Structures are given as C-alpha cells and as structure tokens.
mmCIF file of C-alpha atoms in Angstrom:
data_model
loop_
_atom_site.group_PDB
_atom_site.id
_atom_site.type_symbol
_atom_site.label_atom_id
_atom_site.label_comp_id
_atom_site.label_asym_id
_atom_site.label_seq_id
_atom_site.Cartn_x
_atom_site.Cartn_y
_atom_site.Cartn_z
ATOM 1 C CA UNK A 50 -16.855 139.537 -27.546
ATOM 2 C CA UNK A 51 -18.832 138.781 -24.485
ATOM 3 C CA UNK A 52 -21.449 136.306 -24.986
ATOM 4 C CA UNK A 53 -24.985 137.885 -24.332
ATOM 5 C CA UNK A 54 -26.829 136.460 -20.931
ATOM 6 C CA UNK A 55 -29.420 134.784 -22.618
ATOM 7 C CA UNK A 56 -32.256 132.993 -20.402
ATOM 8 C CA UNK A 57 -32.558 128.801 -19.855
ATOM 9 C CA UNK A 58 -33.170 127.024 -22.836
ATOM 10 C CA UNK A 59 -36.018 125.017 -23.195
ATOM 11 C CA UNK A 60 -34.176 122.732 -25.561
ATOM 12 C CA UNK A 61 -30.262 122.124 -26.076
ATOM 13 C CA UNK A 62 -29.584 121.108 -29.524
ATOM 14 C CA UNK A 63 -25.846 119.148 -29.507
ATOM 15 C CA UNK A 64 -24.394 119.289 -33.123
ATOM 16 C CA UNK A 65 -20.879 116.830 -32.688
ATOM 17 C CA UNK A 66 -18.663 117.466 -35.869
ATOM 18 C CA UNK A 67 -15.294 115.623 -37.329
ATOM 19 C CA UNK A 68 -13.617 117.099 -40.380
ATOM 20 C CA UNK A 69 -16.827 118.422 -42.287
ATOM 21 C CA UNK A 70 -16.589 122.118 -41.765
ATOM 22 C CA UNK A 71 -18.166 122.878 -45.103
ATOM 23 C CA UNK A 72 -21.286 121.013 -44.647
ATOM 24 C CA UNK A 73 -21.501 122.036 -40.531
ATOM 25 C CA UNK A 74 -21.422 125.404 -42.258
ATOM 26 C CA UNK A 75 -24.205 125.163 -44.075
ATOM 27 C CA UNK A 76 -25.941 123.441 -41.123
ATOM 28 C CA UNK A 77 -25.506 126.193 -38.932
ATOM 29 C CA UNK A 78 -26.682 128.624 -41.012
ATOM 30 C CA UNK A 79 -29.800 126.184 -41.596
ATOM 31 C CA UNK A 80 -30.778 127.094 -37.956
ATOM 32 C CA UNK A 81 -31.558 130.472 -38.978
ATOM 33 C CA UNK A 82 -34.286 129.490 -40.642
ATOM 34 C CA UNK A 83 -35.943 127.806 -37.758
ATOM 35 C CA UNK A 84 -38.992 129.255 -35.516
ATOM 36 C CA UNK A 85 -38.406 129.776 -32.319
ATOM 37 C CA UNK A 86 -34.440 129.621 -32.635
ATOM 38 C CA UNK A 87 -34.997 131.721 -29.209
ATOM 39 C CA UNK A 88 -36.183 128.693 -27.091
ATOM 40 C CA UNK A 89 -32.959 126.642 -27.760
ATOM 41 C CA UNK A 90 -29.088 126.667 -27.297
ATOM 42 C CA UNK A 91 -26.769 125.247 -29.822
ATOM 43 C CA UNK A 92 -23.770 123.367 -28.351
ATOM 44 C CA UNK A 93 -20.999 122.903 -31.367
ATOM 45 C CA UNK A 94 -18.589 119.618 -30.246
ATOM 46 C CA UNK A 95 -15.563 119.356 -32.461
ATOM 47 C CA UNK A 96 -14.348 115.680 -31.669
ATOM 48 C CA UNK A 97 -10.591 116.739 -32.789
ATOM 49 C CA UNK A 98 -11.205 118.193 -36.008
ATOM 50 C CA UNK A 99 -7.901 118.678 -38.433
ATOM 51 C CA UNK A 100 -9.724 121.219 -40.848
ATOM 52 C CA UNK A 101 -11.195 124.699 -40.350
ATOM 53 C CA UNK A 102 -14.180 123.629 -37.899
ATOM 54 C CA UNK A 103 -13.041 126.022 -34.966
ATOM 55 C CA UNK A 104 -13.453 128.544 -37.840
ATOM 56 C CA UNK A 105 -16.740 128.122 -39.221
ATOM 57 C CA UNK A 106 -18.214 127.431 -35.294
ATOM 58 C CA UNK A 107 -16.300 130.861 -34.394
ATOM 59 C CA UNK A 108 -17.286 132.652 -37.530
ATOM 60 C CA UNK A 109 -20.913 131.794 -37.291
ATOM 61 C CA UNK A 110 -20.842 132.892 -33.465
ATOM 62 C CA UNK A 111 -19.743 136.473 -34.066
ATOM 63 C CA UNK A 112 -21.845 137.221 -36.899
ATOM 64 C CA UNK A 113 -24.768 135.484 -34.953
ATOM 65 C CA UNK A 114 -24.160 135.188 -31.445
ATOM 66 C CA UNK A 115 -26.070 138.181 -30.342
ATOM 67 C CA UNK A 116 -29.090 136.590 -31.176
ATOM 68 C CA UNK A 117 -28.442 133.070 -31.708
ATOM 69 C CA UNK A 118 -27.544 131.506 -28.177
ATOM 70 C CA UNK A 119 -24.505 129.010 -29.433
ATOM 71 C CA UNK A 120 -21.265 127.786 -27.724
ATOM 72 C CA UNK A 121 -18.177 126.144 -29.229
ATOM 73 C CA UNK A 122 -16.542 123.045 -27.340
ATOM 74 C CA UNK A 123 -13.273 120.856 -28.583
ATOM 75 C CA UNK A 124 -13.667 117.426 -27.075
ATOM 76 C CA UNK A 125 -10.658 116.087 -27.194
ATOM 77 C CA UNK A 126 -11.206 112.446 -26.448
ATOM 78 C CA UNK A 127 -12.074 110.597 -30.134
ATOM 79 C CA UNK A 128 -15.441 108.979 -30.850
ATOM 80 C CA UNK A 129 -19.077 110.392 -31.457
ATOM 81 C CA UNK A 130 -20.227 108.643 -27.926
ATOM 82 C CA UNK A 131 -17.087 110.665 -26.261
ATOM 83 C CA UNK A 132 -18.596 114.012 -27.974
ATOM 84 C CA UNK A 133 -21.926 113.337 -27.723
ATOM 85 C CA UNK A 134 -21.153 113.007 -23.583
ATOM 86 C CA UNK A 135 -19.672 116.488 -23.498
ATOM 87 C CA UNK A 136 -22.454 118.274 -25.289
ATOM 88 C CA UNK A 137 -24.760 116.718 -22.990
ATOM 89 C CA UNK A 138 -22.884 117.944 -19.897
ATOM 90 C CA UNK A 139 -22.586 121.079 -21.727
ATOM 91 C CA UNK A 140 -26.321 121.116 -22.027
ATOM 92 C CA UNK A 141 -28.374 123.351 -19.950
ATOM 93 C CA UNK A 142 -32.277 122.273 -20.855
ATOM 94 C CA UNK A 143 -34.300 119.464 -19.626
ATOM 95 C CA UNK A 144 -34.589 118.373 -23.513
ATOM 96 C CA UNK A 145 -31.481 117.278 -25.295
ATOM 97 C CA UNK A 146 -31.689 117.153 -29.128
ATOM 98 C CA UNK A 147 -29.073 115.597 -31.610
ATOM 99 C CA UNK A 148 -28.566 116.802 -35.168
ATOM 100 C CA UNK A 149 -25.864 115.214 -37.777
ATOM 101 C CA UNK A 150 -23.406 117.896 -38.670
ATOM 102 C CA UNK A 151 -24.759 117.327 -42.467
ATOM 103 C CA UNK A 152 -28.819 117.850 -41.853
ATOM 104 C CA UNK A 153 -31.123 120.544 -42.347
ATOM 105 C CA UNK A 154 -34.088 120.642 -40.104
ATOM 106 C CA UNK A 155 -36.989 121.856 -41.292
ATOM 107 C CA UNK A 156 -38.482 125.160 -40.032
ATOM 108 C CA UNK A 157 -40.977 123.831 -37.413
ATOM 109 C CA UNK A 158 -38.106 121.248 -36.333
ATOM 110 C CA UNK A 159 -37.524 123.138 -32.527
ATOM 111 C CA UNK A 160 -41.328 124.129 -31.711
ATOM 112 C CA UNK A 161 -42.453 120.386 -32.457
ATOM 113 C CA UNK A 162 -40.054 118.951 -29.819
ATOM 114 C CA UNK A 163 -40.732 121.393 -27.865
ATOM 115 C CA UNK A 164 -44.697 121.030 -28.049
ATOM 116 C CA UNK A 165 -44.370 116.941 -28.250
ATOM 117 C CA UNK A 166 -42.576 116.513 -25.084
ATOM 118 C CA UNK A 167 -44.429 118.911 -23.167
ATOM 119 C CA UNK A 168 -48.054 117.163 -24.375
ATOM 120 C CA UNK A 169 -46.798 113.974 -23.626
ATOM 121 C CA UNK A 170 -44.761 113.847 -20.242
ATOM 122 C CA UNK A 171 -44.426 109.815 -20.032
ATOM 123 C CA UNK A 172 -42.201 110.221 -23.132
ATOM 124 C CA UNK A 173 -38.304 109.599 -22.499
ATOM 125 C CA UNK A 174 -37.764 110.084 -26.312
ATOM 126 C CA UNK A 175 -38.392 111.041 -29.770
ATOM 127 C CA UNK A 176 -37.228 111.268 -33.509
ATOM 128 C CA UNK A 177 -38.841 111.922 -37.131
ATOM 129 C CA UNK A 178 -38.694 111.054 -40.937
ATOM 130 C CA UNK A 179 -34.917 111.848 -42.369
ATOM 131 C CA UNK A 180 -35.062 112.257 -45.778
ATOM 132 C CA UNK A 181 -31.446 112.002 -47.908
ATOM 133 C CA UNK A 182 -30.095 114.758 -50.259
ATOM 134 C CA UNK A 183 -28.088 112.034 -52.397
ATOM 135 C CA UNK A 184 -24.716 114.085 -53.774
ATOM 136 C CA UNK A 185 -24.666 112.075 -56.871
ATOM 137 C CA UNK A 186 -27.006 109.417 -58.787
ATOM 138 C CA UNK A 187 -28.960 107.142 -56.149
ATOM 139 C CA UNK A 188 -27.843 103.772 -56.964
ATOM 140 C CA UNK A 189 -30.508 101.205 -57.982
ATOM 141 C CA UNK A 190 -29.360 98.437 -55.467
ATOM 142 C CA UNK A 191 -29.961 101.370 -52.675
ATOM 143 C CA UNK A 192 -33.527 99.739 -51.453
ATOM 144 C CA UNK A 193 -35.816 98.227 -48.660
ATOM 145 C CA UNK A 194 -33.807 97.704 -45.577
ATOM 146 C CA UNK A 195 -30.216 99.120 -46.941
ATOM 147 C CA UNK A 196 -32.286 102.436 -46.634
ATOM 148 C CA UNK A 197 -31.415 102.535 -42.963
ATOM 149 C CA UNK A 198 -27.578 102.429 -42.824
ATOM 150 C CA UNK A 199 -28.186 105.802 -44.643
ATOM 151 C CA UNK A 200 -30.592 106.916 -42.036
ATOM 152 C CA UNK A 201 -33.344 107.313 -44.708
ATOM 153 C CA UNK A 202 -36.542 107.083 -42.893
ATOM 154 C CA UNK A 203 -40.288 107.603 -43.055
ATOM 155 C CA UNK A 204 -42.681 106.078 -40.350
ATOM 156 C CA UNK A 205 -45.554 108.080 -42.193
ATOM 157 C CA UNK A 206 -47.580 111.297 -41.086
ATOM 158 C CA UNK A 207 -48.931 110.202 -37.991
ATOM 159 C CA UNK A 208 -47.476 110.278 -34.390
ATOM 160 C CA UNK A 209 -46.806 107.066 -33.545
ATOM 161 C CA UNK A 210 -44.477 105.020 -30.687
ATOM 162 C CA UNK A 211 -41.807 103.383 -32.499
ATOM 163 C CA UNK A 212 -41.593 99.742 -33.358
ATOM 164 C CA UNK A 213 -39.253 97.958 -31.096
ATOM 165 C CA UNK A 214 -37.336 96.804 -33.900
ATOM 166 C CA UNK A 215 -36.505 100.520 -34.464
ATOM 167 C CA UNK A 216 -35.168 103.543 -33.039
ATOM 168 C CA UNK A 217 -34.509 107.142 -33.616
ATOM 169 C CA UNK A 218 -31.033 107.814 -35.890
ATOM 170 C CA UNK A 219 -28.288 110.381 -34.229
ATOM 171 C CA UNK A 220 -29.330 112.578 -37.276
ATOM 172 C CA UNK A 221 -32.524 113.753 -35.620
ATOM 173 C CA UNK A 222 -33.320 112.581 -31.963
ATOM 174 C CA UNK A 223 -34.306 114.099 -28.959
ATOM 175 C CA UNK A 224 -34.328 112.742 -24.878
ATOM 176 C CA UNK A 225 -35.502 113.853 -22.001
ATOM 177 C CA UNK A 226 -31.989 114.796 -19.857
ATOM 178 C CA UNK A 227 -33.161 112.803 -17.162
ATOM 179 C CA UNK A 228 -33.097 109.765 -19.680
ATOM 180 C CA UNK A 229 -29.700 110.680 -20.803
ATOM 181 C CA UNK A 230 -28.054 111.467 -17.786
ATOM 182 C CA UNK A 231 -28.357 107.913 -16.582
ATOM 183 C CA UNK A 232 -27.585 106.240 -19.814
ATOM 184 C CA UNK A 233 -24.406 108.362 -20.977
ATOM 185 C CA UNK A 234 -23.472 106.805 -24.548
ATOM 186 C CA UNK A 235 -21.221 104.089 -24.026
ATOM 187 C CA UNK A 236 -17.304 104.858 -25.067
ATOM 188 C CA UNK A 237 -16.619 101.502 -26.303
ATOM 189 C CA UNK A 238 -19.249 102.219 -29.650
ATOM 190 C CA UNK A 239 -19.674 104.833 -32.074
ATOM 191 C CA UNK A 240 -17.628 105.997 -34.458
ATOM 192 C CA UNK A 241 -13.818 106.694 -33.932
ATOM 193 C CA UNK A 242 -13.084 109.134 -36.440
ATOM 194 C CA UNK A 243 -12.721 106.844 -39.780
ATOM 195 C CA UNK A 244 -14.081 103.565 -38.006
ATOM 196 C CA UNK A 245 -17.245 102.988 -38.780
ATOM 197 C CA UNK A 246 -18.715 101.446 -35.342
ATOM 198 C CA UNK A 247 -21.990 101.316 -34.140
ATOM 199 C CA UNK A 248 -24.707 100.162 -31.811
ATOM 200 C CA UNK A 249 -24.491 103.398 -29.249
ATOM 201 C CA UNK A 250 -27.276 104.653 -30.135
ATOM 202 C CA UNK A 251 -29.290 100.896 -29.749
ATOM 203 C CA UNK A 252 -27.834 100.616 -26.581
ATOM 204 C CA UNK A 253 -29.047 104.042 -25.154
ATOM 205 C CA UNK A 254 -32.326 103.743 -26.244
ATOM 206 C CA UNK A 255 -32.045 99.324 -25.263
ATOM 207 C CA UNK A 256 -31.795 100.983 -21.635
ATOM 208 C CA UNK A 257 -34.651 103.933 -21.782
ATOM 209 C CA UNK A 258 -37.177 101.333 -22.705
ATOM 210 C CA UNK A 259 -36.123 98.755 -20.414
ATOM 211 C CA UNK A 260 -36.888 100.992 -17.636
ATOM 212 C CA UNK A 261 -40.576 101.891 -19.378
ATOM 213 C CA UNK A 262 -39.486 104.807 -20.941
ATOM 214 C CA UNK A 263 -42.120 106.015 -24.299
ATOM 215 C CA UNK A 264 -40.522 106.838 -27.344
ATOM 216 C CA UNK A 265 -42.459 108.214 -29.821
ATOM 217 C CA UNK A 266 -42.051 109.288 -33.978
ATOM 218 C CA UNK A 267 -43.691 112.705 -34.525
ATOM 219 C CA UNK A 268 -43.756 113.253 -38.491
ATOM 220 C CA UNK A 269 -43.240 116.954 -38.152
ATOM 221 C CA UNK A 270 -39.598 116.702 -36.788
ATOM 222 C CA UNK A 271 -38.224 116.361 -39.858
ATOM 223 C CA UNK A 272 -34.405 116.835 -41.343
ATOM 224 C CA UNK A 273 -32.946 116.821 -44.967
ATOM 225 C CA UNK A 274 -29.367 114.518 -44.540
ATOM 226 C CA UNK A 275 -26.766 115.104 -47.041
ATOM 227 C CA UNK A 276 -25.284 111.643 -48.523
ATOM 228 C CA UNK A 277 -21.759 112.041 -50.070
ATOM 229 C CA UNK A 278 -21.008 110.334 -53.122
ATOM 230 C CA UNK A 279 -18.412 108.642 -51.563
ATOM 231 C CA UNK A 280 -20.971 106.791 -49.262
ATOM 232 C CA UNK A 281 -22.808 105.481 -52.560
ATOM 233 C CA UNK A 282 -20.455 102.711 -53.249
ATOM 234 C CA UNK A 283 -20.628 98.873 -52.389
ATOM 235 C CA UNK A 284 -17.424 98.986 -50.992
ATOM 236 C CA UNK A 285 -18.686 101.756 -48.276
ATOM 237 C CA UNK A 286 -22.125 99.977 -47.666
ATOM 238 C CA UNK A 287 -20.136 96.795 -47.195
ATOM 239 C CA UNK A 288 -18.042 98.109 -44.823
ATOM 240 C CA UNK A 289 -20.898 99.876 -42.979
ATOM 241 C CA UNK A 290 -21.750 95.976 -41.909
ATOM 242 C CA UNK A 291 -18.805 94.960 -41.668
ATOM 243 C CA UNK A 292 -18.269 97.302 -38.749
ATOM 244 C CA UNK A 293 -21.992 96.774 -37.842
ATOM 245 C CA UNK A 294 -21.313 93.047 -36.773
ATOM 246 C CA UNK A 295 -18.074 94.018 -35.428
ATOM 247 C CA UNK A 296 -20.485 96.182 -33.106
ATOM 248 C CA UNK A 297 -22.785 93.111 -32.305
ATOM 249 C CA UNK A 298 -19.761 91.713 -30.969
ATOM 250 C CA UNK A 299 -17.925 94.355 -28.873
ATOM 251 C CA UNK A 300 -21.156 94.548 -27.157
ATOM 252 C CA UNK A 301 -20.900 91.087 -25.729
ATOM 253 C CA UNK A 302 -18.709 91.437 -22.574
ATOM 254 C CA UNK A 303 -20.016 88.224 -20.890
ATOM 255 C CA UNK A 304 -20.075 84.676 -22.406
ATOM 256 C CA UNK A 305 -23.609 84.058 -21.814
ATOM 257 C CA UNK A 306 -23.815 86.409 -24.265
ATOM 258 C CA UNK A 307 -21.765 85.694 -26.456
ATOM 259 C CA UNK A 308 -23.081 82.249 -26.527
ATOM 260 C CA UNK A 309 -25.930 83.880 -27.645
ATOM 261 C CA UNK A 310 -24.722 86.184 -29.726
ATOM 262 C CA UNK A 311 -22.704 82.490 -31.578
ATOM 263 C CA UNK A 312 -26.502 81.024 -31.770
ATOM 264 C CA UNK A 313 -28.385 84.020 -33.449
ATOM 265 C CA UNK A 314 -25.317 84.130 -35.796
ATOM 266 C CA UNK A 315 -25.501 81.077 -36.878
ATOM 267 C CA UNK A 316 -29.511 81.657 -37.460
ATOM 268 C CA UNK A 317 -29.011 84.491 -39.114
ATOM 269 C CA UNK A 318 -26.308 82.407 -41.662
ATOM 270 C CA UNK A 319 -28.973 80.157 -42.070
ATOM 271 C CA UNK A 320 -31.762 82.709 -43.157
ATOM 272 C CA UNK A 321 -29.460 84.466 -45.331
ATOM 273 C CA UNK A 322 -28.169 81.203 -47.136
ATOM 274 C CA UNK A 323 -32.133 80.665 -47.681
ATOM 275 C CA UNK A 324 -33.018 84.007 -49.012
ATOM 276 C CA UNK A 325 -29.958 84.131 -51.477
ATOM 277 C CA UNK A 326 -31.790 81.543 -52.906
ATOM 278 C CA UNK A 327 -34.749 83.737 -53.985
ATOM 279 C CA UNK A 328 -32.761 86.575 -54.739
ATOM 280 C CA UNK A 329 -33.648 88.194 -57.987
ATOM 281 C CA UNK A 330 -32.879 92.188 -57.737
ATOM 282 C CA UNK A 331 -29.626 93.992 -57.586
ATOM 283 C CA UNK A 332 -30.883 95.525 -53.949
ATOM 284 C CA UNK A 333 -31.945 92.203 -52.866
ATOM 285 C CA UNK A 334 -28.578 90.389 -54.040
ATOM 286 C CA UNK A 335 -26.537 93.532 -52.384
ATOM 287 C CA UNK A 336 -28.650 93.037 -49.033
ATOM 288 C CA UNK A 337 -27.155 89.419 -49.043
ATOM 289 C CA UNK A 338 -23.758 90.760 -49.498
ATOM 290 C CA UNK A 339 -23.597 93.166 -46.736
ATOM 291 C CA UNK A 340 -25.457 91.160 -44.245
ATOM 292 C CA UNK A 341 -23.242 87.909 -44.933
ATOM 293 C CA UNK A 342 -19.844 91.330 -44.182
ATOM 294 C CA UNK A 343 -21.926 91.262 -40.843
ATOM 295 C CA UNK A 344 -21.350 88.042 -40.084
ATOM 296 C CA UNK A 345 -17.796 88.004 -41.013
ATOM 297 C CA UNK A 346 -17.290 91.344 -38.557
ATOM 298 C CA UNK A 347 -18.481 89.612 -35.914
ATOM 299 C CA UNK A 348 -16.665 86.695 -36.346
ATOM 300 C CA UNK A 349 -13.325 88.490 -36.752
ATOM 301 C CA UNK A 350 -13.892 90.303 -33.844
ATOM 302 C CA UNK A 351 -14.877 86.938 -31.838
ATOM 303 C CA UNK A 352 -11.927 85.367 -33.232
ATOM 304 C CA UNK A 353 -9.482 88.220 -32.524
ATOM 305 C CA UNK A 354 -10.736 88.563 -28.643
ATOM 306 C CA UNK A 355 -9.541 84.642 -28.228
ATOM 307 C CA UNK A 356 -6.237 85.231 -29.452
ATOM 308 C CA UNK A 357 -5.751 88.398 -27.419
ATOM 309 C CA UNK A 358 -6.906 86.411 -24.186
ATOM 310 C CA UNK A 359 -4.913 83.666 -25.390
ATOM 311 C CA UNK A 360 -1.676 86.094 -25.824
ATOM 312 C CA UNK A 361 -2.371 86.930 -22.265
#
C-alpha cells in the first residue's frame, strides 16, 4: 500500500529496537493513545533484529498507516549510536525525540515537547520523569543512586534546567535537529547488541552544553519503562558498571586524558574504600559493589589497550 502524503512533522519521534518485538508492540500501539499523534512522524530503526520486529513495525503500519504517519528502517550497522544516526537522518522535523522500544508515554507526551520547545527557543534539549514498570518484585537493594542505571527518574513537578551532573536518558529525550546534526552519537559507545556500553548519550549532551546550549526537565513529558526481571539481578546491575567504566575508558583517546581519567580513578577508589566503611544497608553495600565493577572495567580496558599497542 502506498503510504499517504502526509504534511511536515513538527516532531520526529525515533523508536531504535533489537530483539524485543513483543514489548515494541505494545509501544507502538501506546502511541495511539497520544494527542496530537497528527503533529509527529514515527521512524521504527531495527538495528539487525533476529525475531519478528519487521513484523510487528509492518503489521502496525497497515492497520495504522493511514492515519498514523510511521516508516520502517533496518539499520544494518550494530549499536544503538549506529541506529540512533539513521533515524535522525531519516527524520524530517526540526525536533527529534527518542523513546526506548519498552516505554509508554503518557498521553500529553507529543503536545508538551511540542509546546516546551516552541516557548523556549534558547533550548537545545529536553527530557522528563521515567517511571519503571518492574516485571517482577523490586529488589530491596534497588535504591538512591542505583535508581539511574534503570533510568528511574523524577526531578519533581516543576520545569527546571537540569543539574550538570545529569542528563536526559535515551528512554525519553528530545533535541533540537540543529543540536543533533552536529553532534551525531558517537559509534565507538552505546550498546552493541548484548554489550552493555555506555556514555553516548553523556557525550552528546557533554557537547550541546559546551557550546551554551539549555537543556531543560519539563515534568509533563513523562514515560512508563518496562524493567525485565532479568535486569533485577546483581549479576546484571554489576555488569551494567562493569561496562559503565569500560565506557569511561574508551572515551579517553588521548593520554592527557587518560592521565586524568588514572587520577579521578584512583579518587574515586579512595572514596569508595571510605564509604564501605559506613555502609549499613543492602542498597548501600550493593552501591559499593557495582561502583568498585566500575573501576575494574576501566582498568581492564586500560590494561588491555597497552597490550594491544604493545602487540603492535
């Protein structure tokens, strides 16, 4: 079937997806639900699914696309920041949102970007609160800052900039193109499939602000994010900083930096050994864990990249 000629979007909304056609199914149909659907375009990026993604994307098309203005794109090339790339090429609106392949936005989630970026035109960016739908029992060391490898996140119910310790989560963010188009996602971060990198997202946003750019929280741009149980683990959160500090260190390309990235390491071993010491609660004691797997990702990669420039 042809696809209708629908006018310009005011908003392109890039969902990437890999191997989670079940949940992107119930995603998609989430976006019925949403005011204003009209205003935006929905760019689908399979990053080299296995399972029956094409399907669900192609299903939801013909039993939608007359109304619904959405396009289907395989992205060969492996990694969220390769997939995240296309969409945005793909993307025909001066606004380019990102939702996880597992969230539900809620029902004002399109008019609020919308409205907040064109009251505030010095603003390169925004995201909102991301509240978790857990698939089994939360687990009681899930607390304080191991809330965020889960993007669970509340900044409150006012519109606020964000604190430059923080940033908007992939989940539920939304640039300016102008923003994006000269800070593409870098290829060397992000997740590969089953490897769990980071720091693409950091970097991006590292880059809008260094060049003055506002981004803002807006309470009202909300999403529900599913959480498997197989996420709920130790062994999962563990690895999720493992792979973190093995970010830190990919990051570091000259060795300036990663003389500097050696000093805060060592720093950050030294506040951790000091705050084991006052450890009392299972979350507090699990914090300690994961952020002492940071340290040892980073030093395995460190230690790897001198024996591969030592091999030649």
């Amino acid at each position: 079937m042809e696809k209708p000629n629908f006018p310009r979007p005011e908003l392109s909304v890039i969902i990437c997806t890999y191997n989670r056609a079940d949940l992107l199914d119930k995603t998609l149909v989430s976006l019925l639900s949403l005011h204003e659907l009209h205003r935006a375009e929905i760019i689908v990026v399979d990053n080299r699914s296995s399972d029956h993604t094409a399907e669900v994307v192609r299903r939801f098309i013909a039993a939608h696309g007359e109304f619904v203005n959405a396009t289907y794109h395989f992205e060969a090339e492996q990694g969220l920041s390769a997939a995240r790339n296309a969409g945005i090429r793909l993307a025909a609106a001066d606004i380019i949102a990102f939702l996880d392949d597992d969230a539900i936005p809620a029902p004002s989630w399109i008019r609020t970007i919308i409205s907040a970026f064109g009251r505030n035109p010095d603003m390169s960016a925004m995201g909102g609160p991301i509240a978790p739908i857990f698939e089994s029992e939360r687990p009681a060391w899930l607390t304080g800052p191991l809330e965020l490898p889960y993007t669970i996140v509340n900044l409150g119910t006012e519109e606020r900039e964000y604190p430059r310790s923080l940033n908007p989560f992939g989940a539920n963010m939304a640039m300016r193109r102008q923003a994006l188009e000269e800070n593409l996602f870098p290829l060397h971060l992000g997740r590969k499939g089953n490897l769990l990198l980071s720091g693409e997202e950091s970097w991006v946003f590292q880059q809008i602000r260094g060049k003055g750019g506002l981004v803002k929280y807006h309470p009202d741009m909300a999403v529900d994010h599913f959480v498997p149980a197989a996420r709920l683990t130790k062994e999962w959160i563990m690895n999720r900083y493992y792979c973190q500090g093995m970010s830190h260190a990919v990051q570091c390309t000259s060795l300036k930096e990663r003389v500097m990235l050696m000093g805060k390491t060592a720093a950050k071993l030294l506040y951790i050994t000091v705050s084991s010491l006052k450890a009392r609660s299972e979350g507090s004691k699990m914090l300690i864990r994961c952020r002492l797997e940071s340290i040892r990702g980073t030093m395995d990669t460190i230690r790897n990249r001198k024996s591969q420039s030592a091999a030649g």
